[in-house]
mmCIF file of C-alpha atoms and ligand atoms in Angstrom:
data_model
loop_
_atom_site.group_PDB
_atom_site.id
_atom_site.type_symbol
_atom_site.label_atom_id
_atom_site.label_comp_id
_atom_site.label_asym_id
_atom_site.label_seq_id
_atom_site.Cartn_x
_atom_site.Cartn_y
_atom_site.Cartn_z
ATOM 1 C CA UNK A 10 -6.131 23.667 -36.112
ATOM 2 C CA UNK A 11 -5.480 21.642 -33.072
ATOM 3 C CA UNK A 12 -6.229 21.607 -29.479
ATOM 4 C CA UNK A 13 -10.330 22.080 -29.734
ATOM 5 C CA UNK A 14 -10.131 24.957 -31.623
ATOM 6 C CA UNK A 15 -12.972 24.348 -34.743
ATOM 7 C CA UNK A 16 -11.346 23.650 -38.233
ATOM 8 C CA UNK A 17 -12.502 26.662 -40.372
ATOM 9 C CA UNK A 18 -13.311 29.003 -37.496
ATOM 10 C CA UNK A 19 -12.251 32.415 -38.349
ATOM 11 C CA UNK A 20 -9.437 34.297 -37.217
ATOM 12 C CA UNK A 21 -10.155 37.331 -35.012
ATOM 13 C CA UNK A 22 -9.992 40.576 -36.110
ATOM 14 C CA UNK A 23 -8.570 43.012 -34.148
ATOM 15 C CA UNK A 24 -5.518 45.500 -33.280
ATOM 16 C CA UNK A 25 -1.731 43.971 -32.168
ATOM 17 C CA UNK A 26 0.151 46.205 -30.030
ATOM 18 C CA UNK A 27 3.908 44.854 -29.534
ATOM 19 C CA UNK A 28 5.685 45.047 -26.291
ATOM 20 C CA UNK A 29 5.818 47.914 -24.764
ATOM 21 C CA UNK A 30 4.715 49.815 -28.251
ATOM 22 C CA UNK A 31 1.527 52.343 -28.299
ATOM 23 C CA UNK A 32 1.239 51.802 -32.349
ATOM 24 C CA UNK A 33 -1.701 49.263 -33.013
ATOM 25 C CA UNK A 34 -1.393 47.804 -35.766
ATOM 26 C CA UNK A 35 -4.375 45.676 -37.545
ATOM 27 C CA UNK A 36 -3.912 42.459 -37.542
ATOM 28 C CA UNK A 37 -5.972 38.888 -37.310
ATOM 29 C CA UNK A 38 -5.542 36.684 -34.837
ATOM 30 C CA UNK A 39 -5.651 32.295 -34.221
ATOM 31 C CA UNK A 40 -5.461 30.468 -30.794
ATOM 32 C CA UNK A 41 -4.017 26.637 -30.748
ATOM 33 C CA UNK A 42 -3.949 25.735 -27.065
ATOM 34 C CA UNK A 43 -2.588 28.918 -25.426
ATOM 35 C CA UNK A 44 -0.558 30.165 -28.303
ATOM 36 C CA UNK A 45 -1.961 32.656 -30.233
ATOM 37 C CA UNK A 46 -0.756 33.554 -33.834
ATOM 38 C CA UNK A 47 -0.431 36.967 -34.945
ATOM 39 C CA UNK A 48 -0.177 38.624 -38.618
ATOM 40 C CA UNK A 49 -0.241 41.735 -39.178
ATOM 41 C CA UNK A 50 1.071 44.174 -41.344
ATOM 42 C CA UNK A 51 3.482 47.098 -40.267
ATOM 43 C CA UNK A 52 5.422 49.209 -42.596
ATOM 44 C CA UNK A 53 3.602 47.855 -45.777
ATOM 45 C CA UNK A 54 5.184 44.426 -44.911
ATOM 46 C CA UNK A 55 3.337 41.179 -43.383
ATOM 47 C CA UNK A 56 4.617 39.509 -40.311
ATOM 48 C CA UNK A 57 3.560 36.651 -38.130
ATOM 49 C CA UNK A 58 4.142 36.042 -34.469
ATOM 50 C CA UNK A 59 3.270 33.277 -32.402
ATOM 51 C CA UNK A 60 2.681 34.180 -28.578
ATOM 52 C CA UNK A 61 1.901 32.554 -25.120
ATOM 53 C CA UNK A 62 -2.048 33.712 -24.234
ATOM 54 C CA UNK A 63 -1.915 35.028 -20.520
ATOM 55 C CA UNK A 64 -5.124 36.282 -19.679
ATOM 56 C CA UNK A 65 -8.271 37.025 -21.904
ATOM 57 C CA UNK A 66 -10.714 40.044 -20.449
ATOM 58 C CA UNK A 67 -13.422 39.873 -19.663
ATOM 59 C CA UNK A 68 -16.440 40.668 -22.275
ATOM 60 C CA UNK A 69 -17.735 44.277 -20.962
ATOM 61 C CA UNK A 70 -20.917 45.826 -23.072
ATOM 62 C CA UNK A 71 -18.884 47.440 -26.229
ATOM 63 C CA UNK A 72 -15.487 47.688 -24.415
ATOM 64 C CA UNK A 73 -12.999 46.159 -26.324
ATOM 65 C CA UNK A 74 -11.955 42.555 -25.446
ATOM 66 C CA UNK A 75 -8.005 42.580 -24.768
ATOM 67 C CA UNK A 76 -6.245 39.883 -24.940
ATOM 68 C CA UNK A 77 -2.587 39.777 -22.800
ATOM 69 C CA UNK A 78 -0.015 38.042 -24.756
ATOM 70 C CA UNK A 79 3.958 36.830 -23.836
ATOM 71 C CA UNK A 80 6.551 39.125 -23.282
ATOM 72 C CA UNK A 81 4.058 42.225 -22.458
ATOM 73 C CA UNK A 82 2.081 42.166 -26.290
ATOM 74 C CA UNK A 83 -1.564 42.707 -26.748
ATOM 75 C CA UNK A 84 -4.468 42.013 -28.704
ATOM 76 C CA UNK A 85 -7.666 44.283 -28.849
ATOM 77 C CA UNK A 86 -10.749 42.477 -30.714
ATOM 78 C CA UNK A 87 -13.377 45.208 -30.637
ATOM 79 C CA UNK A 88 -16.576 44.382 -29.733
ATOM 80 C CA UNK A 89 -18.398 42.400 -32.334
ATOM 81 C CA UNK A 90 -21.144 40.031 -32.210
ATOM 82 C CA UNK A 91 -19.154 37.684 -34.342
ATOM 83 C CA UNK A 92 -15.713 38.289 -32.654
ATOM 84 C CA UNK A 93 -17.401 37.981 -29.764
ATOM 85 C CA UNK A 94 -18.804 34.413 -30.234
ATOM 86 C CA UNK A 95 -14.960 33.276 -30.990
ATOM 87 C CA UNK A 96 -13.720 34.708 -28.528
ATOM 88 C CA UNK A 97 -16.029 33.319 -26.179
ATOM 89 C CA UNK A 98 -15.680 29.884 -27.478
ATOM 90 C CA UNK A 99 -11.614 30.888 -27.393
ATOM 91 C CA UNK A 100 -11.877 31.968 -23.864
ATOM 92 C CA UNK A 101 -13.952 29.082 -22.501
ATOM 93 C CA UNK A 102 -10.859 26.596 -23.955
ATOM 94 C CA UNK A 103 -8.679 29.168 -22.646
ATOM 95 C CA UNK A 104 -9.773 28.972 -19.057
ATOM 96 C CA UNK A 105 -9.865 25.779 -18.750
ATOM 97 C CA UNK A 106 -6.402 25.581 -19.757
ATOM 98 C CA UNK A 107 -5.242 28.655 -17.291
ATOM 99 C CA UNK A 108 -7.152 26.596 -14.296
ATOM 100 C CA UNK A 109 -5.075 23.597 -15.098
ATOM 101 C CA UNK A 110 -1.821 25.691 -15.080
ATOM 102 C CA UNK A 111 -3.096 27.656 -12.334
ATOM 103 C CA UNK A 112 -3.001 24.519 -9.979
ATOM 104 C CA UNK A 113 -0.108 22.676 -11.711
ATOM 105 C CA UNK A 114 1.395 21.949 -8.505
ATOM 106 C CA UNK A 115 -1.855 19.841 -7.814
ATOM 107 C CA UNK A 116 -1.937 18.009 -11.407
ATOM 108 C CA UNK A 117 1.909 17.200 -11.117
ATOM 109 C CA UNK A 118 1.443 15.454 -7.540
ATOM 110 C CA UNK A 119 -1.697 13.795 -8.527
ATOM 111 C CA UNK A 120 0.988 12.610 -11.787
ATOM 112 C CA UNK A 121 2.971 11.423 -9.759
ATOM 113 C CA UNK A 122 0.575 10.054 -7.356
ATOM 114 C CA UNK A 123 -1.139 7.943 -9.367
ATOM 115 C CA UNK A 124 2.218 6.328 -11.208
ATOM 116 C CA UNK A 125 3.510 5.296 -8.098
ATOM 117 C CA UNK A 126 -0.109 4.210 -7.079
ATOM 118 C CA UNK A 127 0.142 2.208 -9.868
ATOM 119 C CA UNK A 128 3.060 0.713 -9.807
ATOM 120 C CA UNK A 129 2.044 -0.244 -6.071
ATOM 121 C CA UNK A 130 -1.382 -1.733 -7.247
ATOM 122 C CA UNK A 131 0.538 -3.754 -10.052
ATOM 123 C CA UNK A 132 3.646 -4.893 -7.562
ATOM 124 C CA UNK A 133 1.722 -5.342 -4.664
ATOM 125 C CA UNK A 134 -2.007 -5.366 -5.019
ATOM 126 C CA UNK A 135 -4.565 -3.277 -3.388
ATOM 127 C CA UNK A 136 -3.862 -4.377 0.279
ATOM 128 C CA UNK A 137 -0.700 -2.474 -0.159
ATOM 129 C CA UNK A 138 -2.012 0.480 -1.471
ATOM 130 C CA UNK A 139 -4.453 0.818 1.183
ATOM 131 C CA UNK A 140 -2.265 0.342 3.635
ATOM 132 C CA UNK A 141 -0.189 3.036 2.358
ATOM 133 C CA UNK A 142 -3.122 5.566 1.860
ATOM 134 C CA UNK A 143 -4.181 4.324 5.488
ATOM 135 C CA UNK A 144 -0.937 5.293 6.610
ATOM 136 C CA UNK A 145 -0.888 8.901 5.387
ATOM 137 C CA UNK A 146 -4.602 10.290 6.236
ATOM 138 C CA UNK A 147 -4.482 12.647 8.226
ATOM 139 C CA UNK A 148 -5.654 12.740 12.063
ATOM 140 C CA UNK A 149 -7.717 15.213 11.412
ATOM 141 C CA UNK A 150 -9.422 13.219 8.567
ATOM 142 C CA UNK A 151 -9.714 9.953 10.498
ATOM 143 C CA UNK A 152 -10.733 12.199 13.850
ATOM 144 C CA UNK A 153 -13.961 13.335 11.482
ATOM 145 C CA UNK A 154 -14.160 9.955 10.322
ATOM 146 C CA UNK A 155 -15.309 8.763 13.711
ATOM 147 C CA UNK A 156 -17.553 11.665 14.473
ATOM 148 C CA UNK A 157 -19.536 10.843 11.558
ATOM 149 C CA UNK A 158 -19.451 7.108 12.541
ATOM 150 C CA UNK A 159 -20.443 7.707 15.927
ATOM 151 C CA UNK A 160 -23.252 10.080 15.297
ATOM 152 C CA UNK A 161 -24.645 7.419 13.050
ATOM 153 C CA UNK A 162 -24.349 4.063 15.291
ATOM 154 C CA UNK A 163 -25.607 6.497 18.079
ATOM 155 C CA UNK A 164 -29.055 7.287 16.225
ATOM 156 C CA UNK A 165 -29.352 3.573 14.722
ATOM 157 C CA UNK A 166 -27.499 0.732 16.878
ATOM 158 C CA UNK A 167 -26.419 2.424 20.069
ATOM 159 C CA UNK A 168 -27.780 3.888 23.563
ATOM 160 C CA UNK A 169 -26.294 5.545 26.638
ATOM 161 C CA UNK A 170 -24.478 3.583 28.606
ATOM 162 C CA UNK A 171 -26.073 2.284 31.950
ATOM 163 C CA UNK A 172 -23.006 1.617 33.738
ATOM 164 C CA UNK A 173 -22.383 3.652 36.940
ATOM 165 C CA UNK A 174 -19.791 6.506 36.206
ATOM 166 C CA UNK A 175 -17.480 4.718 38.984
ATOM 167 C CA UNK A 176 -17.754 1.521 36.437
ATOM 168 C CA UNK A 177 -16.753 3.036 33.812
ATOM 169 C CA UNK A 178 -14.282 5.588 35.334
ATOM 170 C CA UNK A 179 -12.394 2.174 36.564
ATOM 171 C CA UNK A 180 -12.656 0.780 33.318
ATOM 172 C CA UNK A 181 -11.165 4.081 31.901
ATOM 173 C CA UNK A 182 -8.385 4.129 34.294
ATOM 174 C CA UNK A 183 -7.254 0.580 32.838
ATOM 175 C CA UNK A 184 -7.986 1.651 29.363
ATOM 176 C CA UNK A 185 -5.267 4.706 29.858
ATOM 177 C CA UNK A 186 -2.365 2.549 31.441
ATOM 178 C CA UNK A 187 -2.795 -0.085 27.775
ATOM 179 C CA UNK A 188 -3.095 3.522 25.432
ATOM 180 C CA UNK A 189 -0.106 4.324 27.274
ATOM 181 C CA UNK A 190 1.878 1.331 25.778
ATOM 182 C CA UNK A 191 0.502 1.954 22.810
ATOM 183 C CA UNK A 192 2.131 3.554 19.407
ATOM 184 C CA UNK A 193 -0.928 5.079 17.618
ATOM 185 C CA UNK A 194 1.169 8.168 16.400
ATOM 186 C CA UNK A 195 -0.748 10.744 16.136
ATOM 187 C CA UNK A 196 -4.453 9.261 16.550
ATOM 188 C CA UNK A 197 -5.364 9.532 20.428
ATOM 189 C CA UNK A 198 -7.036 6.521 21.687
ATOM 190 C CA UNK A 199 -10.593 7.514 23.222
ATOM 191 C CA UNK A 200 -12.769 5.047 25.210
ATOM 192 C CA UNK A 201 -16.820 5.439 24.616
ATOM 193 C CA UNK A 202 -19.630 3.416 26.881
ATOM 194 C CA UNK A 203 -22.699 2.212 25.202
ATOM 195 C CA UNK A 204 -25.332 0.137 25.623
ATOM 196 C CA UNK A 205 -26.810 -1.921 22.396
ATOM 197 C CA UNK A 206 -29.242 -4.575 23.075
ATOM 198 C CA UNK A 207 -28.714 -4.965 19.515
ATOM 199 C CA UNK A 208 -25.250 -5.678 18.750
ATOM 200 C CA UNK A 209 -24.825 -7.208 22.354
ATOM 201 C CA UNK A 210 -21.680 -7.836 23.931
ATOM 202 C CA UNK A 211 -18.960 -6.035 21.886
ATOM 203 C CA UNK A 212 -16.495 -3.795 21.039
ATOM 204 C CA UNK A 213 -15.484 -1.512 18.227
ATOM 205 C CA UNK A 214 -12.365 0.533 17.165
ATOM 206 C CA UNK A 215 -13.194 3.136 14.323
ATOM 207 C CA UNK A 216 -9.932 5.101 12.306
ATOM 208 C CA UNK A 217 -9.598 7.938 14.801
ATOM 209 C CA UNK A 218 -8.889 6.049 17.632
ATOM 210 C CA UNK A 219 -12.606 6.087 19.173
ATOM 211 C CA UNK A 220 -13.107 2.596 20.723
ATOM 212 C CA UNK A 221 -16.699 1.884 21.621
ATOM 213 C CA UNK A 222 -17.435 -0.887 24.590
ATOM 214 C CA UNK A 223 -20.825 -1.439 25.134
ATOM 215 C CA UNK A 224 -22.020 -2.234 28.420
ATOM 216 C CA UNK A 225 -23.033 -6.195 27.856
ATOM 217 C CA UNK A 226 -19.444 -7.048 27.231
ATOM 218 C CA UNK A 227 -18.709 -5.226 29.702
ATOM 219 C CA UNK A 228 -21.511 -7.502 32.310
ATOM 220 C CA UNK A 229 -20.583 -10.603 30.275
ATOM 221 C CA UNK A 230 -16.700 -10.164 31.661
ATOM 222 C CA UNK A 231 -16.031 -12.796 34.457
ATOM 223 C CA UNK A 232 -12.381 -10.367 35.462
ATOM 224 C CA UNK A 233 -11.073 -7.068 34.266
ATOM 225 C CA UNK A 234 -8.850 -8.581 32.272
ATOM 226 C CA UNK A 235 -11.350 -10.374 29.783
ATOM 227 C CA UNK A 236 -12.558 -6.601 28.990
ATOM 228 C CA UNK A 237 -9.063 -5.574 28.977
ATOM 229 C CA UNK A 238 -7.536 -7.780 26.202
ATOM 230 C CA UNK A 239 -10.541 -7.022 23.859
ATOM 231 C CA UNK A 240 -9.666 -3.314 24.550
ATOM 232 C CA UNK A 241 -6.075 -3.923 23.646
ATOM 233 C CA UNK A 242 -7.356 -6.260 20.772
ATOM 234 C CA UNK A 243 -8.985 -3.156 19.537
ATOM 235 C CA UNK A 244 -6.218 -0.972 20.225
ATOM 236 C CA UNK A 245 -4.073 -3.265 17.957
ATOM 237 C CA UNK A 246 -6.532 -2.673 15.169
ATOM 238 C CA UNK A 247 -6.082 1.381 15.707
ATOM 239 C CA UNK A 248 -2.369 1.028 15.387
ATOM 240 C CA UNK A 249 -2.201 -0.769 12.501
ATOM 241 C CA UNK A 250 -4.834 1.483 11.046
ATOM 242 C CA UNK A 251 -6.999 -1.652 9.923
ATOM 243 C CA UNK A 252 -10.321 0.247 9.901
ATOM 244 C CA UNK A 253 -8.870 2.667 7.241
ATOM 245 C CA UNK A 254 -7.356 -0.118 5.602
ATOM 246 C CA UNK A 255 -10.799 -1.786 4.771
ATOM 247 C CA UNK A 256 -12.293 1.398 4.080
ATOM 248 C CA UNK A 257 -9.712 1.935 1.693
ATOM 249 C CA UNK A 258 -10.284 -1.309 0.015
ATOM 250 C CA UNK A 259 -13.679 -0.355 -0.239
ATOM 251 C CA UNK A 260 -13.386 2.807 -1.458
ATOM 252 C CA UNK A 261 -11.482 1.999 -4.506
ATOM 253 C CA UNK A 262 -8.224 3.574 -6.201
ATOM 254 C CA UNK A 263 -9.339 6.994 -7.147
ATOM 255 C CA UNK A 264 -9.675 7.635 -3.525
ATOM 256 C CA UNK A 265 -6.292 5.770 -2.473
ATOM 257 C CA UNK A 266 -4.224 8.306 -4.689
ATOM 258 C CA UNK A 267 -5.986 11.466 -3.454
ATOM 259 C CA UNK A 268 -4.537 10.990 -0.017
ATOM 260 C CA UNK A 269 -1.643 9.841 -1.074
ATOM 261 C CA UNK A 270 -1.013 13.232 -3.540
ATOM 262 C CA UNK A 271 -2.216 15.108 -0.233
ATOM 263 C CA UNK A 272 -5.313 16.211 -1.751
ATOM 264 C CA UNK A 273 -7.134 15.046 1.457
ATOM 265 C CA UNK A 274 -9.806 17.891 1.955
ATOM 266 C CA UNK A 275 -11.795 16.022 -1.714
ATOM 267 C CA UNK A 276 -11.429 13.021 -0.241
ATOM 268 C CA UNK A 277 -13.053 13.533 3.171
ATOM 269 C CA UNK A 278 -16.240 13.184 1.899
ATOM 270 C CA UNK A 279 -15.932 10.033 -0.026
ATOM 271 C CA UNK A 280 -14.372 8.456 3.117
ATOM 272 C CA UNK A 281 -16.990 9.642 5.395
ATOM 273 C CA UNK A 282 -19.689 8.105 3.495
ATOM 274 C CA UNK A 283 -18.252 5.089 3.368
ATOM 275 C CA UNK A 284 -17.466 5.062 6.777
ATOM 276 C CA UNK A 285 -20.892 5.893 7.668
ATOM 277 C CA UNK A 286 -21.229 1.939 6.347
ATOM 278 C CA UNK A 287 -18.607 0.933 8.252
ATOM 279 C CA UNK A 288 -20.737 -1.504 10.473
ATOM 280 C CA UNK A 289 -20.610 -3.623 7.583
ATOM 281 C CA UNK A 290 -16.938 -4.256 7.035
ATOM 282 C CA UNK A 291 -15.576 -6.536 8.690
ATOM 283 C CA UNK A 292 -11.877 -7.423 9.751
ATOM 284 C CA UNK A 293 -9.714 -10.079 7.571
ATOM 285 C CA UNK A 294 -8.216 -12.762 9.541
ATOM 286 C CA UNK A 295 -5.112 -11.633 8.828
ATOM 287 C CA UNK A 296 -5.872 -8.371 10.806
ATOM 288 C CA UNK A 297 -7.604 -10.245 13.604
ATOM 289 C CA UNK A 298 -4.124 -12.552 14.064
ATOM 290 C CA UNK A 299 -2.304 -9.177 14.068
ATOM 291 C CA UNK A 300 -4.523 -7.167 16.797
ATOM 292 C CA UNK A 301 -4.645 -10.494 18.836
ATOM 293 C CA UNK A 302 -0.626 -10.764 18.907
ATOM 294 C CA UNK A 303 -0.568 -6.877 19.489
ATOM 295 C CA UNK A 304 -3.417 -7.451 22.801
ATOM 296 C CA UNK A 305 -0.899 -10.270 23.917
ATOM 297 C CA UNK A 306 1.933 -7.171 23.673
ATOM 298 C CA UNK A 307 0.104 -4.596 25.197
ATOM 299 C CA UNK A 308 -1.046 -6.729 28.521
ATOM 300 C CA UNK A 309 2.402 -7.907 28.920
ATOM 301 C CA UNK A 310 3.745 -4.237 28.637
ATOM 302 C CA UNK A 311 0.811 -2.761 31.011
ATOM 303 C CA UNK A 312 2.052 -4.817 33.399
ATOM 304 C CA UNK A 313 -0.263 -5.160 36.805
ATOM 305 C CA UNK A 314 -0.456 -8.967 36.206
ATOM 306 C CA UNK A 315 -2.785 -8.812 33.370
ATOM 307 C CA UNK A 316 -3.664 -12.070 32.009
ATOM 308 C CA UNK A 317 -2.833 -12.082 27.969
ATOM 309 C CA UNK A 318 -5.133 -15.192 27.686
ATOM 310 C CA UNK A 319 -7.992 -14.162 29.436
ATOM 311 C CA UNK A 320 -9.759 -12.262 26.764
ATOM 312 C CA UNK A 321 -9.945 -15.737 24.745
ATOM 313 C CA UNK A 322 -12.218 -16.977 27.868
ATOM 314 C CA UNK A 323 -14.364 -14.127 27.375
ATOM 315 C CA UNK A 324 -14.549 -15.170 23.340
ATOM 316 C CA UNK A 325 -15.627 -18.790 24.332
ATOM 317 C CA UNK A 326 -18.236 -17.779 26.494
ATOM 318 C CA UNK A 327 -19.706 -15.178 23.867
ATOM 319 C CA UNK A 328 -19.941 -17.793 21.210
ATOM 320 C CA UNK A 329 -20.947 -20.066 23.260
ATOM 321 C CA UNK A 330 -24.078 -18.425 23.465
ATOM 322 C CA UNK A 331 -24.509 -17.185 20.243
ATOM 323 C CA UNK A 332 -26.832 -19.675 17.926
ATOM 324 C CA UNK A 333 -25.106 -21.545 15.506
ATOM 325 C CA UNK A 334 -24.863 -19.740 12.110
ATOM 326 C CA UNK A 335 -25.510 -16.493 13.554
ATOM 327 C CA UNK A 336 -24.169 -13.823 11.342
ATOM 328 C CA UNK A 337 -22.558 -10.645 13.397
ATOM 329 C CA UNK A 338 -22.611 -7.614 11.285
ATOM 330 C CA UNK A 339 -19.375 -5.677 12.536
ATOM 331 C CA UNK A 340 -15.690 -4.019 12.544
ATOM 332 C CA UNK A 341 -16.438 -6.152 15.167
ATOM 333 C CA UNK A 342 -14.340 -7.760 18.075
ATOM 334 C CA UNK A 343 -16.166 -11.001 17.137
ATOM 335 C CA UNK A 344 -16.482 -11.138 13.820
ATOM 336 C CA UNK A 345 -14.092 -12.931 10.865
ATOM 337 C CA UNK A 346 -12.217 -14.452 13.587
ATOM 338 C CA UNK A 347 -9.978 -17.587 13.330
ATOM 339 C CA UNK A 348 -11.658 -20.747 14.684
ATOM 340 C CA UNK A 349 -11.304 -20.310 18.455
ATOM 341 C CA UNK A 350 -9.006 -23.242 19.521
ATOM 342 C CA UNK A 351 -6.488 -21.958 16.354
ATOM 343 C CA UNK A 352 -7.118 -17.991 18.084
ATOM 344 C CA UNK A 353 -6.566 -19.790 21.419
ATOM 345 C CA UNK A 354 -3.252 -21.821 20.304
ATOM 346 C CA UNK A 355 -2.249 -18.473 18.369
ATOM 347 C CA UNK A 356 -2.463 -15.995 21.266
ATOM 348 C CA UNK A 357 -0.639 -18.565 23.752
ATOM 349 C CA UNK A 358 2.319 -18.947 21.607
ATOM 350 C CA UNK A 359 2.545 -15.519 21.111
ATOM 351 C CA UNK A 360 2.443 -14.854 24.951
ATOM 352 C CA UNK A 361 4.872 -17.374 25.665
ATOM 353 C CA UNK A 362 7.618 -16.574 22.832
ATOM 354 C CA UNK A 363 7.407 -12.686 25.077
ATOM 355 C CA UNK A 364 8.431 -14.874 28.496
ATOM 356 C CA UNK A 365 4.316 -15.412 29.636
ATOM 357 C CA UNK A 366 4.051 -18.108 32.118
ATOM 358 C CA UNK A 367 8.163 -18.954 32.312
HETATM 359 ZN ZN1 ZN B 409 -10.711 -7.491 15.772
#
């Protein structure tokens, strides 16, 4: 006996039928994983005959229990207290087995999932990994993503904006003409206004494209373009999908593979709860370096003049202010950043290796 099936259980009694035969004849059978083995006697001699299970009925008051077997066979265990209690204990194995097979598709691309997962994790690490799981959520999954997000920051760090709706709709207008250089695929870029006396002069991209600007960076900004390289900052951060990347990190393998076998819808929730924490991730400076290059790119591109330095200014002034050792919670514009003369150095070679200032 093998496969969970009890040592010593009984066989079950019952009546064979063979394919496409009327004649029952008795016969006792035992089930090993989903093969069943049949004796029975017919014509005064014993046989034996070991057959895929299909489908076990259901138990109904005294009706017989049949049991559908390979190649159109059947086995009828009459209703019997005893019988019944193996074949319960049969069926329960049983179905477990026919849900498995009944999504095999599923377990074979979570197999295969999970190899190359882990042949990623051990060539490459985790950052790899969740850059590739980052890569292949879905829109739709990262769109939710930043519902969730927003209706949370909304009821705990955020308020309406207070800028005038010509502010912002000028600020919009700028917003559009970067988006327009940029290469999100298929995650649309959306610019939200808020006000946050608490997280003060800032700016935010979460995984579905949303950026939030809140209204004291916004009144800290000496020129458009300050606010404008921070938005293409955060842009850069969108394209590279670096918000999903640290959630991913966070989140752990288990929820790496499921999006990478596809099985997305399980995983929604697991990513929306930790994204409802996502004010506490913040950027590595390896992803700041990248969405500071890639704010360089998109003000060049935009064209109108922009100034690819200027949102650097806007950086010294804001930490300027800021008390020494003050800690900034935050997927955050300002946080995990290189020290600011490096960022400063950094984002001028950039500019000038694209032409800037020649
Ligand atoms: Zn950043």
């Amino acid at each position: 006996m093998t496969n969970g099936t009890r040592a010593g259980a009984p066989p079950i009694e019952g009546r064979y039928f063979e394919p496409g035969s009327a004649r029952a004849f008795p016969a006792r059978m035992t089930i090993s994983g989903h093969l069943a083995t049949i004796s029975f006697d017919r014509d005064g001699a014993s046989h034996s005959s070991v057959r895929e299970v299909l489908a076990v009925g259901a138990r109904l008051g005294s009706v017989p229990r049949r049991i559908e077997l390979e190649g159109g066979a059947l086995f009828e265990a009459p209703a019997d207290a005893r019988i019944d209690a193996a074949g319960d204990r049969e069926s329960r194995m049983l179905a477990r087995v026919f849900d498995l097979e009944a999504s095999w598709r599923t377990v074979a691309i979570l197999v295969v999932a999970t190899v190359v997962s882990v042949v990623l994790l051990l060539l490459y690490g985790v950052p790899t990994l969740a850059n590739v799981a980052a890569r292949m959520t879905p829109a739709s999954v990262s769109a939710l993503m930043d519902a969730g997000t927003l209706k949370t920051v909304d009821q705990t760090l955020l308020s309406p904006s207070q800028l005038s709706v010509e502010r912002r709709q000028a600020l919009a207008d700028r917003f559009s003409r970067l988006a327009m250089q940029a290469e999100t695929g298929s995650v649309p870029l959306a610019l939200v206004f808020r006000s946050s006396p608490i997280v003060g002069a800032n700016a935010f991209a979460l995984p579905g494209g949303t950026v939030i600007l809140t209204d004291e960076l916004v009144l800290m900004a000496r020129t458009p373009d300050e606010i404008d390289g921070v938005l293409a900052h955060e842009i850069g951060h969108v394209e590279a999908r670096h918000t999903l990347q640290m959630l991913y990190r966070a989140a752990g393998l288990a929820v790496m593979v499921g999006v990478i076998a596809g099985d997305s819808g399980q995983m929604v929730d697991t990513l929306l709860a930790q994204a409802a924490s996502l004010q506490q991730l913040s950027y590595s400076r390896e992803f700041e370096a990248a969405a500071d290059r890639r704010s360089v790119e998109l003000m060049l591109a935009a064209g109108e003049g922009r100034d690819p330095l200027a949102f650097v200014d806007l950086l010294d002034r804001l930490l300027e202010q800021l008390s020494p050792g003050a800690s900034h919670q935050g997927d955050s514009f300002f946080s995990t950043h290189p020290g600011n003369p490096d960022r400063r150095n950094a984002v001028l070679t950039h500019a000038r290796s694209l032409g800037w200032g020649s």
